[in-house]
Amino acid sequence: MTALAINGLSKFYDNGNQALCDVSLDIPEGSFYALLGPNGAGKSTLINILADTVRASSGAIMLFGHDMLTERSWCKRRIGVVPQEVAFDPFFTPREVLAFTSGMFGCRPDFDWIDALLARLELIDHAKKNTRQLSGGMRRRLLVAQALVHRPKLVILDEPTAGVDVELRRRLWDFMRELNAAGTTILLTTHYLDEAEELCDHVAIIDRGKLLTARPMQEMMREIASSYLWLNYDKPVELSADVVEKLVDFEPRLSDEGVCLKLGRQQNGSTFHRAYQAAVASFGAPLDAGVRREDLEDVFLRLTGKPEHHHMVDEGNNASD
Ligand code: ADP
């Protein structure tokens, strides 16, 4: 069954910006789905449409076979969104926040479940504090609890680990894996591509509002990721026009690893041999060399032409309409 079927989704903001352009995407039930894209790709717009804070210009979205536009309250009760950040009312305790959130989803608070969430997210010792007394990490965990309080079938994680320390990140992922193993579908946006590669079983990449690719992670790594030969020299090397011409079959480029020559997906001994010989003919014998398979970050870079930006400060788009 398809958890989320997105069909021909487009979004124009009032100022004429087109943030999504005819995006169609199926998210299978039970999947752990990564939605990736460089800054400005349209990820927040898509998530905000799913969270019902931004209205789509055209297209259709079905959640477990129910139309998100016409069956809004049915859908709302089955989606939990973990936002990047939110201000809690400082005079409530985490337990009260969760009881209140249940009400917003139209459910009576289930205190057994609330206490289980508080325990699982290591908030139980702080359940009676005011939220203003909570540390940043505790507030993050409370956001997660809030998104899960109505036991949603689809959980959307919008950059849940940006700026979160390694320890907390690992514990959050353990919990998400548990939820996923219990049947919850999870849609994740993140700038940590190594995390996405490790956690997710499906991946979609969008850029400038358009879907570039969407497929199972294994298929992506098998069919899109290439291998390349890297050669390291103890002197600077240059890719002059005639060198590029000679190496054109191998799409030569320079990187931290030295000269990189693409071997393609099905590398065999003869491709390796030809690439190596061609490099030696152009640059001489390398100090060191090896073959590496692209990881998700390499593939992302190649498809979008943009580096990811863990280190960049978010521009803080206020995506409301
Ligand atoms: P991402 O989350 O992938 O960084 P966004 O969905 O925030 O991408 O933005 C996609 C595009 O839509 C960008 O060009 C952005 O500038 C534009 N955009 C986002 N929010 C608004 C808004 N409220 N009004 C106008 N344009 C917007």
Tab-separated table of C-alpha atoms and ligand atoms in Angstrom:
chain	number	residue	atom	x	y	z
A	1	MET	CA	0.000	0.000	0.000
A	2	THR	CA	1.082	3.560	-0.649
A	3	ALA	CA	1.235	5.700	2.473
A	4	LEU	CA	1.497	8.951	0.574
A	5	ALA	CA	0.751	9.399	-3.114
A	6	ILE	CA	1.744	12.824	-4.396
A	7	ASN	CA	0.569	13.574	-7.889
A	8	GLY	CA	1.532	16.545	-10.057
A	9	LEU	CA	2.108	18.844	-7.098
A	10	SER	CA	2.998	22.464	-7.932
A	11	LYS	CA	3.356	25.524	-5.773
A	12	PHE	CA	3.591	29.150	-6.783
A	13	TYR	CA	4.010	31.627	-3.944
A	14	ASP	CA	2.191	34.937	-4.155
A	15	ASN	CA	5.338	36.700	-5.316
A	16	GLY	CA	5.495	34.373	-8.340
A	17	ASN	CA	8.238	32.060	-6.992
A	18	GLN	CA	7.663	28.552	-8.191
A	19	ALA	CA	8.777	26.307	-5.329
A	20	LEU	CA	7.402	22.999	-6.669
A	21	CYS	CA	6.989	22.015	-10.272
A	22	ASP	CA	4.769	19.031	-11.077
A	23	VAL	CA	6.200	16.718	-8.408
A	24	SER	CA	4.880	13.157	-8.314
A	25	LEU	CA	6.114	10.809	-5.630
A	26	ASP	CA	4.868	7.598	-4.016
A	27	ILE	CA	5.927	6.831	-0.479
A	28	PRO	CA	5.310	3.155	0.298
A	29	GLU	CA	3.737	2.215	3.606
A	30	GLY	CA	6.360	1.206	6.148
A	31	SER	CA	9.225	2.907	4.328
A	32	PHE	CA	11.843	5.172	5.863
A	33	TYR	CA	11.999	7.742	3.086
A	34	ALA	CA	14.668	10.419	2.628
A	35	LEU	CA	13.678	13.633	0.866
A	36	LEU	CA	16.861	15.414	-0.159
A	37	GLY	CA	17.655	18.579	-2.013
A	38	PRO	CA	19.948	21.588	-1.848
A	39	ASN	CA	18.836	24.803	-0.215
A	40	GLY	CA	15.835	26.269	-2.007
A	41	ALA	CA	14.912	22.938	-3.621
A	42	GLY	CA	11.368	23.016	-2.262
A	43	LYS	CA	11.625	20.541	0.642
A	44	SER	CA	10.088	22.843	3.251
A	45	THR	CA	7.354	23.832	0.846
A	46	LEU	CA	6.455	20.174	0.302
A	47	ILE	CA	6.520	19.431	4.029
A	48	ASN	CA	4.502	22.530	4.834
A	49	ILE	CA	1.900	21.456	2.298
A	50	LEU	CA	1.708	18.058	4.015
A	51	ALA	CA	1.510	19.783	7.404
A	52	ASP	CA	-1.269	22.004	6.012
A	53	THR	CA	0.483	25.307	6.675
A	54	VAL	CA	1.017	26.037	2.967
A	55	ARG	CA	-1.602	25.528	0.271
A	56	ALA	CA	-0.623	23.740	-2.944
A	57	SER	CA	-1.337	25.551	-6.222
A	58	SER	CA	-2.248	22.331	-8.018
A	59	GLY	CA	-1.909	18.598	-7.748
A	60	ALA	CA	-3.324	15.898	-5.505
A	61	ILE	CA	-2.128	14.147	-2.359
A	62	MET	CA	-3.604	10.921	-1.067
A	63	LEU	CA	-2.746	9.655	2.418
A	64	PHE	CA	-3.509	5.945	2.798
A	65	GLY	CA	-6.080	6.346	0.070
A	66	HIS	CA	-7.698	9.448	1.596
A	67	ASP	CA	-7.646	12.803	-0.170
A	68	MET	CA	-5.682	15.344	1.864
A	69	LEU	CA	-7.717	18.242	0.532
A	70	THR	CA	-11.193	16.921	1.108
A	71	GLU	CA	-10.525	14.633	4.079
A	72	ARG	CA	-8.315	17.025	5.977
A	73	SER	CA	-9.216	16.014	9.527
A	74	TRP	CA	-8.924	12.266	8.807
A	75	CYS	CA	-5.473	12.948	7.399
A	76	LYS	CA	-4.386	15.348	10.127
A	77	ARG	CA	-4.980	12.685	12.777
A	78	ARG	CA	-2.643	10.304	10.956
A	79	ILE	CA	0.314	12.610	10.332
A	80	GLY	CA	2.839	13.718	12.941
A	81	VAL	CA	5.277	16.449	11.983
A	82	VAL	CA	8.461	17.070	13.938
A	83	PRO	CA	9.237	20.665	13.029
A	84	GLN	CA	12.659	22.271	13.087
A	85	GLU	CA	11.758	24.366	16.073
A	86	VAL	CA	8.763	25.636	17.920
A	87	ALA	CA	8.236	27.830	20.936
A	88	PHE	CA	6.406	26.113	23.764
A	89	ASP	CA	4.330	28.024	26.210
A	90	PRO	CA	6.836	28.334	29.069
A	91	PHE	CA	4.211	27.891	31.780
A	92	PHE	CA	3.231	24.346	30.812
A	93	THR	CA	4.986	21.159	31.819
A	94	PRO	CA	5.947	18.638	29.119
A	95	ARG	CA	3.104	16.391	30.269
A	96	GLU	CA	0.617	19.256	29.913
A	97	VAL	CA	2.026	20.183	26.508
A	98	LEU	CA	1.432	16.614	25.345
A	99	ALA	CA	-2.084	16.486	26.791
A	100	PHE	CA	-2.874	19.764	25.063
A	101	THR	CA	-1.424	18.541	21.764
A	102	SER	CA	-3.629	15.429	21.942
A	103	GLY	CA	-6.602	17.753	22.123
A	104	MET	CA	-5.443	19.585	19.015
A	105	PHE	CA	-5.567	16.268	17.151
A	106	GLY	CA	-9.052	15.703	18.426
A	107	CYS	CA	-8.053	12.886	20.789
A	108	ARG	CA	-8.546	12.522	24.489
A	109	PRO	CA	-5.056	12.447	26.087
A	110	ASP	CA	-3.834	8.896	26.538
A	111	PHE	CA	-1.656	9.321	29.617
A	112	ASP	CA	-0.246	5.799	29.439
A	113	TRP	CA	1.089	6.565	25.980
A	114	ILE	CA	2.196	10.066	27.021
A	115	ASP	CA	4.168	8.633	29.932
A	116	ALA	CA	5.637	5.954	27.672
A	117	LEU	CA	6.777	8.681	25.262
A	118	LEU	CA	8.225	10.777	28.082
A	119	ALA	CA	10.092	7.726	29.351
A	120	ARG	CA	11.332	6.659	25.928
A	121	LEU	CA	12.535	10.182	25.173
A	122	GLU	CA	14.187	10.475	28.581
A	123	LEU	CA	11.945	13.298	29.701
A	124	ILE	CA	10.154	11.543	32.530
A	125	ASP	CA	12.366	13.111	35.210
A	126	HIS	CA	11.515	16.511	33.774
A	127	ALA	CA	7.806	15.889	33.218
A	128	LYS	CA	6.795	18.282	35.970
A	129	LYS	CA	9.144	21.158	35.108
A	130	ASN	CA	8.014	24.160	33.142
A	131	THR	CA	9.157	23.909	29.536
A	132	ARG	CA	11.249	27.067	29.947
A	133	GLN	CA	13.443	25.092	32.382
A	134	LEU	CA	14.230	22.482	29.726
A	135	SER	CA	17.551	22.394	27.891
A	136	GLY	CA	17.692	22.660	24.110
A	137	GLY	CA	18.089	18.897	23.770
A	138	MET	CA	15.068	18.255	26.005
A	139	ARG	CA	12.946	20.653	23.972
A	140	ARG	CA	13.911	18.788	20.806
A	141	ARG	CA	12.822	15.541	22.399
A	142	LEU	CA	9.558	17.133	23.488
A	143	LEU	CA	8.926	18.175	19.869
A	144	VAL	CA	9.324	14.541	18.874
A	145	ALA	CA	6.950	13.404	21.629
A	146	GLN	CA	4.454	16.039	20.500
A	147	ALA	CA	4.487	14.728	16.933
A	148	LEU	CA	3.847	11.179	18.179
A	149	VAL	CA	1.220	11.832	20.816
A	150	HIS	CA	-1.670	10.767	18.552
A	151	ARG	CA	0.186	7.664	17.272
A	152	PRO	CA	0.417	8.827	13.643
A	153	LYS	CA	0.859	6.343	10.803
A	154	LEU	CA	3.105	8.800	8.932
A	155	VAL	CA	5.812	10.746	10.742
A	156	ILE	CA	7.525	13.656	9.020
A	157	LEU	CA	10.904	14.694	10.336
A	158	ASP	CA	12.048	18.071	9.055
A	159	GLU	CA	15.783	18.373	9.735
A	160	PRO	CA	15.294	16.855	13.180
A	161	THR	CA	18.990	16.662	13.977
A	162	ALA	CA	20.297	20.003	12.715
A	163	GLY	CA	22.579	21.305	15.440
A	164	VAL	CA	21.899	18.308	17.700
A	165	ASP	CA	24.856	16.616	19.378
A	166	VAL	CA	25.982	13.202	18.207
A	167	GLU	CA	24.759	11.339	21.285
A	168	LEU	CA	21.197	12.696	21.116
A	169	ARG	CA	21.132	12.210	17.369
A	170	ARG	CA	22.002	8.545	17.764
A	171	ARG	CA	19.295	8.036	20.370
A	172	LEU	CA	16.699	9.783	18.235
A	173	TRP	CA	17.587	7.572	15.295
A	174	ASP	CA	17.325	4.438	17.426
A	175	PHE	CA	13.836	5.501	18.411
A	176	MET	CA	12.854	6.312	14.816
A	177	ARG	CA	14.117	2.925	13.673
A	178	GLU	CA	12.001	1.284	16.377
A	179	LEU	CA	8.897	3.194	15.266
A	180	ASN	CA	9.611	2.313	11.657
A	181	ALA	CA	10.089	-1.363	12.528
A	182	ALA	CA	6.688	-1.249	14.237
A	183	GLY	CA	5.112	-0.134	10.943
A	184	THR	CA	5.221	3.674	11.042
A	185	THR	CA	6.105	5.282	7.719
A	186	ILE	CA	8.764	7.954	8.110
A	187	LEU	CA	9.586	10.829	5.773
A	188	LEU	CA	12.854	12.567	6.619
A	189	THR	CA	14.583	15.644	5.304
A	190	THR	CA	18.175	16.056	6.364
A	191	HIS	CA	21.419	17.605	5.278
A	192	TYR	CA	23.355	14.708	6.757
A	193	LEU	CA	23.530	12.471	3.718
A	194	ASP	CA	25.530	9.770	5.476
A	195	GLU	CA	22.663	9.531	7.951
A	196	ALA	CA	20.104	9.330	5.172
A	197	GLU	CA	22.085	6.598	3.450
A	198	GLU	CA	22.325	4.579	6.626
A	199	LEU	CA	18.772	5.001	7.885
A	200	CYS	CA	16.536	5.254	4.864
A	201	ASP	CA	15.349	2.548	2.509
A	202	HIS	CA	14.093	4.998	-0.144
A	203	VAL	CA	15.390	8.310	-1.413
A	204	ALA	CA	14.058	11.173	-3.506
A	205	ILE	CA	16.159	14.106	-4.648
A	206	ILE	CA	14.553	17.387	-5.636
A	207	ASP	CA	16.223	20.468	-7.035
A	208	ARG	CA	14.668	23.788	-7.995
A	209	GLY	CA	11.195	22.388	-7.414
A	210	LYS	CA	11.661	19.407	-9.701
A	211	LEU	CA	11.981	15.770	-8.785
A	212	LEU	CA	15.318	14.466	-10.088
A	213	THR	CA	15.048	10.876	-8.915
A	214	ALA	CA	13.031	8.743	-6.501
A	215	ARG	CA	13.846	5.106	-5.851
A	216	PRO	CA	14.795	2.500	-3.269
A	217	MET	CA	18.123	3.351	-1.650
A	218	GLN	CA	19.770	0.073	-2.679
A	219	GLU	CA	18.724	0.588	-6.290
A	220	MET	CA	20.084	4.133	-6.154
A	221	MET	CA	23.437	2.965	-4.881
A	222	ARG	CA	23.517	0.051	-7.339
A	223	GLU	CA	22.307	1.825	-10.475
A	224	ILE	CA	23.246	5.470	-10.034
A	225	ALA	CA	26.398	5.353	-7.927
A	226	SER	CA	29.578	4.892	-9.974
A	227	SER	CA	33.036	3.809	-9.041
A	228	TYR	CA	36.018	5.948	-9.725
A	229	LEU	CA	39.753	5.683	-9.680
A	230	TRP	CA	41.596	8.285	-7.641
A	231	LEU	CA	45.266	9.031	-8.050
A	232	ASN	CA	47.261	11.056	-5.607
A	233	TYR	CA	50.375	12.974	-6.607
A	234	ASP	CA	53.017	14.633	-4.498
A	235	LYS	CA	52.943	17.594	-6.883
A	236	PRO	CA	50.053	19.770	-8.004
A	237	VAL	CA	48.356	18.436	-11.137
A	238	GLU	CA	46.448	20.440	-13.680
A	239	LEU	CA	43.620	19.413	-15.956
A	240	SER	CA	44.682	21.195	-19.116
A	241	ALA	CA	42.446	21.109	-22.164
A	242	ASP	CA	44.465	18.418	-23.928
A	243	VAL	CA	44.602	16.228	-20.804
A	244	VAL	CA	40.830	16.521	-20.455
A	245	GLU	CA	40.532	15.613	-24.130
A	246	LYS	CA	42.652	12.470	-23.659
A	247	LEU	CA	40.754	11.423	-20.543
A	248	VAL	CA	37.326	12.405	-21.799
A	249	ASP	CA	35.902	8.866	-21.423
A	250	PHE	CA	36.620	9.040	-17.701
A	251	GLU	CA	35.149	12.473	-16.924
A	252	PRO	CA	38.306	13.610	-15.100
A	253	ARG	CA	38.040	15.995	-12.165
A	254	LEU	CA	40.178	17.135	-9.276
A	255	SER	CA	39.135	16.580	-5.670
A	256	ASP	CA	40.611	16.201	-2.198
A	257	GLU	CA	41.553	12.695	-3.212
A	258	GLY	CA	43.595	13.912	-6.182
A	259	VAL	CA	42.716	13.204	-9.793
A	260	CYS	CA	39.433	11.286	-10.057
A	261	LEU	CA	38.512	9.231	-13.108
A	262	LYS	CA	35.055	7.777	-13.435
A	263	LEU	CA	34.966	4.045	-14.082
A	264	GLY	CA	31.230	3.721	-14.497
A	265	ARG	CA	28.860	1.407	-12.696
A	266	GLN	CA	30.132	-1.921	-13.958
A	267	GLN	CA	33.818	-1.430	-13.599
A	268	ASN	CA	35.866	-4.342	-14.805
A	269	GLY	CA	39.579	-4.936	-14.971
A	270	SER	CA	39.942	-3.500	-18.434
A	271	THR	CA	38.244	-0.168	-17.620
A	272	PHE	CA	40.432	0.158	-14.560
A	273	HIS	CA	43.512	-0.689	-16.572
A	274	ARG	CA	42.700	1.792	-19.346
A	275	ALA	CA	41.970	4.577	-16.844
A	276	TYR	CA	45.124	3.900	-14.901
A	277	GLN	CA	47.288	3.805	-18.045
A	278	ALA	CA	45.725	7.023	-19.335
A	279	ALA	CA	46.370	8.786	-16.036
A	280	VAL	CA	50.000	7.636	-15.939
A	281	ALA	CA	50.447	8.815	-19.534
A	282	SER	CA	49.131	12.260	-18.584
A	283	PHE	CA	50.472	12.811	-15.081
A	284	GLY	CA	53.145	10.164	-14.480
A	285	ALA	CA	53.098	7.465	-11.804
A	286	PRO	CA	50.981	8.406	-8.773
A	287	LEU	CA	52.146	8.340	-5.189
A	288	ASP	CA	49.052	6.433	-4.230
A	289	ALA	CA	45.875	5.314	-5.985
A	290	GLY	CA	42.683	3.437	-5.283
A	291	VAL	CA	39.131	2.745	-6.357
A	292	ARG	CA	36.192	4.185	-4.474
A	293	ARG	CA	32.502	3.751	-4.918
A	294	GLU	CA	30.383	6.895	-4.758
A	295	ASP	CA	28.352	7.320	-1.614
A	296	LEU	CA	25.008	9.087	-1.450
A	297	GLU	CA	26.688	12.454	-0.952
A	298	ASP	CA	28.750	11.993	-4.151
A	299	VAL	CA	25.643	11.017	-6.105
A	300	PHE	CA	23.731	13.975	-4.684
A	301	LEU	CA	26.533	16.316	-5.685
A	302	ARG	CA	26.733	14.925	-9.170
A	303	LEU	CA	22.949	15.121	-9.734
A	304	THR	CA	22.410	18.588	-8.272
A	305	GLY	CA	25.816	20.104	-8.935
A	306	LYS	CA	25.742	21.510	-5.414
A	307	PRO	CA	27.541	20.574	-2.231
A	308	GLU	CA	25.416	19.913	0.809
A	309	HIS	CA	25.720	22.500	3.465
A	310	HIS	CA	25.815	21.121	6.988
A	311	HIS	CA	28.056	24.032	7.827
A	312	MET	CA	25.906	26.774	6.334
A	313	VAL	CA	23.487	28.768	8.395
A	314	ASP	CA	19.919	28.326	7.219
A	315	GLU	CA	18.559	31.408	5.547
A	316	GLY	CA	15.444	31.125	7.655
A	317	ASN	CA	12.829	31.228	4.946
A	318	ASN	CA	9.565	31.926	6.547
A	319	ALA	CA	7.564	29.576	4.397
A	320	SER	CA	4.042	30.666	5.034
A	321	ASP	CA	1.672	31.930	2.400
B	1	ADP	P1	14.109	24.125	0.841
B	1	ADP	O1	13.310	23.761	2.057
B	1	ADP	O2	14.425	22.927	-0.003
B	1	ADP	O3	15.322	24.927	1.161
B	1	ADP	P2	11.916	25.939	0.221
B	1	ADP	O4	10.682	25.141	0.083
B	1	ADP	O5	12.129	26.677	1.501
B	1	ADP	O6	13.192	25.021	-0.110
B	1	ADP	O7	11.981	27.021	-0.944
B	1	ADP	C1	11.761	26.704	-2.313
B	1	ADP	C2	11.689	27.992	-3.109
B	1	ADP	O8	10.521	28.735	-2.738
B	1	ADP	C3	12.857	28.918	-2.879
B	1	ADP	O9	13.159	29.554	-4.098
B	1	ADP	C4	12.326	29.899	-1.855
B	1	ADP	O10	12.978	31.136	-1.948
B	1	ADP	C5	10.866	30.007	-2.245
B	1	ADP	N1	10.009	30.302	-1.088
B	1	ADP	C6	9.910	29.607	0.069
B	1	ADP	N2	9.002	30.154	0.899
B	1	ADP	C7	8.511	31.241	0.251
B	1	ADP	C8	7.518	32.236	0.585
B	1	ADP	N3	6.849	32.227	1.732
B	1	ADP	N4	7.269	33.188	-0.342
B	1	ADP	C9	7.932	33.208	-1.519
B	1	ADP	N5	8.853	32.321	-1.889
B	1	ADP	C10	9.151	31.343	-1.022
